[in-house]
């Protein structure tokens, strides 16, 4: 039995970049703050540079997924963003909506971090998944403890030596029960407590150092996560 229901997630925020720079980030620059979307079969139903962009994917039986960005200039070279994510979830509506809405806040925050600290720099993107054993109620807390930042508030400095990864130092730029963001001088580390949404804990690395190696990054962090969840 399916439960096809429409959803709409709306967010309004201000970003540290002009509408032109935000447009670039949400079209060509997604690996720098979210994940690569260049292979998505979406259609730009509205494309009014740099103020209004609507990207839509359609599927069988009325299924669709749509992202809308409305951008306006703000003082100080900033931009106001009105963001609407709408579509249809096929199953587990409540769980999917909860997960998608909470991811939205974190992704838009990360977009702001990218624009403020790394805008325009080439990025090496890496996606890493924790073992299935991370799918426990305390799985994400377990990771925060291993990183040495459990209970550390956003805006706080951190420094940690991780087995197989090395020394990391910088700022905890985001932290709640489902997500964690660590920013160093040249990298954004994003951690996703997807154990709360029926999936393994995940993470992404956005390396702006100019010497990033996705294969080595994945190997190092996979080894670390396997030890955390052994």
Short mmCIF file of C-alpha atoms in Angstrom, two decimals, residues 14-185:
data_model
loop_
_atom_site.label_atom_id
_atom_site.label_comp_id
_atom_site.label_asym_id
_atom_site.label_seq_id
_atom_site.Cartn_x
_atom_site.Cartn_y
_atom_site.Cartn_z
CA UNK A 14 19.85 35.47 4.21
CA UNK A 15 23.13 34.35 2.67
CA UNK A 16 26.62 35.92 2.60
CA UNK A 17 26.80 36.28 -1.16
CA UNK A 18 25.14 38.22 -3.96
CA UNK A 19 22.20 36.68 -5.83
CA UNK A 20 24.62 35.99 -8.70
CA UNK A 21 26.97 34.02 -6.43
CA UNK A 22 24.10 32.11 -4.82
CA UNK A 23 22.74 31.26 -8.29
CA UNK A 24 26.15 29.88 -9.26
CA UNK A 25 26.30 27.83 -6.06
CA UNK A 26 22.84 26.26 -6.42
CA UNK A 27 23.29 25.46 -10.12
CA UNK A 28 26.91 24.57 -10.89
CA UNK A 29 28.46 24.56 -7.42
CA UNK A 30 26.42 21.98 -5.48
CA UNK A 31 29.41 19.64 -4.75
CA UNK A 32 30.87 22.48 -2.65
CA UNK A 33 28.06 22.46 -0.09
CA UNK A 34 25.59 19.63 -0.78
CA UNK A 35 26.34 16.91 -3.36
CA UNK A 36 26.79 16.74 -7.14
CA UNK A 37 23.51 17.23 -9.00
CA UNK A 38 24.81 17.50 -12.56
CA UNK A 39 23.39 14.08 -13.46
CA UNK A 40 19.86 14.87 -12.27
CA UNK A 41 17.32 14.75 -15.14
CA UNK A 42 15.68 17.98 -14.03
CA UNK A 43 14.05 20.64 -16.18
CA UNK A 44 14.48 24.36 -15.45
CA UNK A 45 10.82 25.41 -15.70
CA UNK A 46 11.73 28.95 -14.58
CA UNK A 47 15.19 30.40 -15.21
CA UNK A 48 15.26 34.16 -14.64
CA UNK A 49 18.88 34.93 -13.76
CA UNK A 50 19.74 35.80 -11.03
CA UNK A 51 16.42 36.11 -9.21
CA UNK A 52 14.18 33.12 -9.83
CA UNK A 53 14.99 29.49 -10.54
CA UNK A 54 12.65 26.48 -10.53
CA UNK A 55 14.06 23.00 -11.19
CA UNK A 56 11.64 20.09 -11.55
CA UNK A 57 11.77 16.33 -12.04
CA UNK A 58 8.67 14.37 -13.05
CA UNK A 59 8.05 10.65 -12.83
CA UNK A 60 5.34 7.99 -13.15
CA UNK A 61 1.90 8.29 -11.57
CA UNK A 62 2.15 12.01 -10.91
CA UNK A 63 5.38 11.83 -8.93
CA UNK A 64 7.46 15.02 -8.99
CA UNK A 65 10.26 16.74 -7.12
CA UNK A 66 10.70 20.50 -7.41
CA UNK A 67 13.12 23.08 -6.03
CA UNK A 68 12.42 26.81 -6.19
CA UNK A 69 14.90 29.57 -5.37
CA UNK A 70 13.79 33.20 -5.24
CA UNK A 71 16.71 35.58 -4.70
CA UNK A 72 16.78 39.26 -3.85
CA UNK A 73 19.79 41.47 -3.11
CA UNK A 74 20.34 42.53 0.50
CA UNK A 75 22.67 45.04 2.12
CA UNK A 76 26.37 44.33 2.29
CA UNK A 77 26.58 42.17 -0.82
CA UNK A 78 24.24 39.58 0.63
CA UNK A 79 21.14 37.86 -0.72
CA UNK A 80 17.72 37.01 0.63
CA UNK A 81 16.64 33.50 -0.32
CA UNK A 82 13.08 32.18 -0.40
CA UNK A 83 13.39 28.42 -0.87
CA UNK A 84 10.56 25.97 -1.57
CA UNK A 85 11.03 22.21 -1.93
CA UNK A 86 7.83 20.48 -3.03
CA UNK A 87 6.78 17.17 -4.48
CA UNK A 88 5.30 13.80 -3.60
CA UNK A 89 6.65 11.18 -1.21
CA UNK A 90 5.55 7.65 -2.16
CA UNK A 91 5.90 5.87 1.20
CA UNK A 92 6.61 6.58 4.87
CA UNK A 93 5.42 10.16 4.41
CA UNK A 94 5.95 11.37 7.98
CA UNK A 95 9.47 9.96 8.25
CA UNK A 96 10.51 11.26 4.82
CA UNK A 97 9.06 14.71 5.45
CA UNK A 98 10.76 14.93 8.83
CA UNK A 99 14.09 13.94 7.31
CA UNK A 100 13.81 16.24 4.30
CA UNK A 101 12.76 19.29 6.30
CA UNK A 102 15.60 18.86 8.79
CA UNK A 103 18.13 18.29 6.02
CA UNK A 104 17.00 21.56 4.42
CA UNK A 105 18.11 23.65 7.39
CA UNK A 106 21.51 21.98 7.44
CA UNK A 107 22.09 22.22 3.69
CA UNK A 108 21.17 25.91 3.58
CA UNK A 109 23.46 26.56 6.54
CA UNK A 110 26.28 24.76 4.72
CA UNK A 111 25.56 26.84 1.61
CA UNK A 112 26.14 29.92 3.74
CA UNK A 113 29.41 28.50 5.10
CA UNK A 114 30.63 27.82 1.58
CA UNK A 115 29.73 31.30 0.35
CA UNK A 116 31.36 32.98 3.33
CA UNK A 117 34.62 31.03 3.48
CA UNK A 118 35.26 29.18 0.21
CA UNK A 119 33.20 30.79 -2.54
CA UNK A 120 34.57 30.00 -6.00
CA UNK A 121 37.35 27.68 -4.85
CA UNK A 122 37.65 24.28 -6.60
CA UNK A 123 36.33 21.47 -4.43
CA UNK A 124 36.94 17.76 -4.07
CA UNK A 125 33.74 16.10 -2.84
CA UNK A 126 33.61 12.78 -0.98
CA UNK A 127 30.58 10.92 0.35
CA UNK A 128 31.12 8.29 3.06
CA UNK A 129 28.59 6.01 4.73
CA UNK A 130 28.95 4.42 8.15
CA UNK A 131 28.38 0.69 8.66
CA UNK A 132 24.83 -0.57 9.13
CA UNK A 133 25.64 -0.91 12.85
CA UNK A 134 25.32 2.90 13.11
CA UNK A 135 21.53 2.54 12.70
CA UNK A 136 20.84 2.59 16.43
CA UNK A 137 19.09 5.28 18.49
CA UNK A 138 22.43 6.40 19.91
CA UNK A 139 24.41 6.05 16.70
CA UNK A 140 24.94 9.75 16.07
CA UNK A 141 25.86 10.53 19.67
CA UNK A 142 28.41 7.73 19.42
CA UNK A 143 30.04 9.50 16.48
CA UNK A 144 30.05 12.89 18.20
CA UNK A 145 31.77 11.32 21.19
CA UNK A 146 34.38 9.72 18.94
CA UNK A 147 35.00 13.13 17.34
CA UNK A 148 35.32 14.74 20.77
CA UNK A 149 32.56 17.26 20.16
CA UNK A 150 29.55 15.76 21.96
CA UNK A 151 27.96 18.61 23.87
CA UNK A 152 30.13 21.23 22.14
CA UNK A 153 28.03 24.18 20.98
CA UNK A 154 28.10 25.68 17.51
CA UNK A 155 30.61 28.52 17.35
CA UNK A 156 33.11 26.72 19.55
CA UNK A 157 36.64 25.86 18.52
CA UNK A 158 37.65 22.21 18.27
CA UNK A 159 40.87 20.26 17.89
CA UNK A 160 41.04 16.50 17.66
CA UNK A 161 43.42 13.75 16.57
CA UNK A 162 41.57 10.98 14.75
CA UNK A 163 43.05 7.55 14.16
CA UNK A 164 43.73 7.13 10.45
CA UNK A 165 42.48 10.63 9.59
CA UNK A 166 44.92 12.89 11.41
CA UNK A 167 44.61 16.13 13.32
CA UNK A 168 41.68 18.41 12.65
CA UNK A 169 41.19 21.88 14.11
CA UNK A 170 38.72 24.62 13.42
CA UNK A 171 35.19 25.52 14.42
CA UNK A 172 32.01 23.59 15.15
CA UNK A 173 29.78 25.57 12.81
CA UNK A 174 26.57 23.55 13.30
CA UNK A 175 25.39 21.07 15.90
CA UNK A 176 22.03 19.57 16.84
CA UNK A 177 20.65 16.11 17.49
CA UNK A 178 20.68 15.15 13.80
CA UNK A 179 23.53 17.07 12.15
CA UNK A 180 27.06 18.26 12.80
CA UNK A 181 29.23 20.65 10.82
CA UNK A 182 32.98 21.06 11.34
CA UNK A 183 34.88 23.73 9.42
CA UNK A 184 38.66 23.84 9.17
CA UNK A 185 40.78 26.36 7.29
#
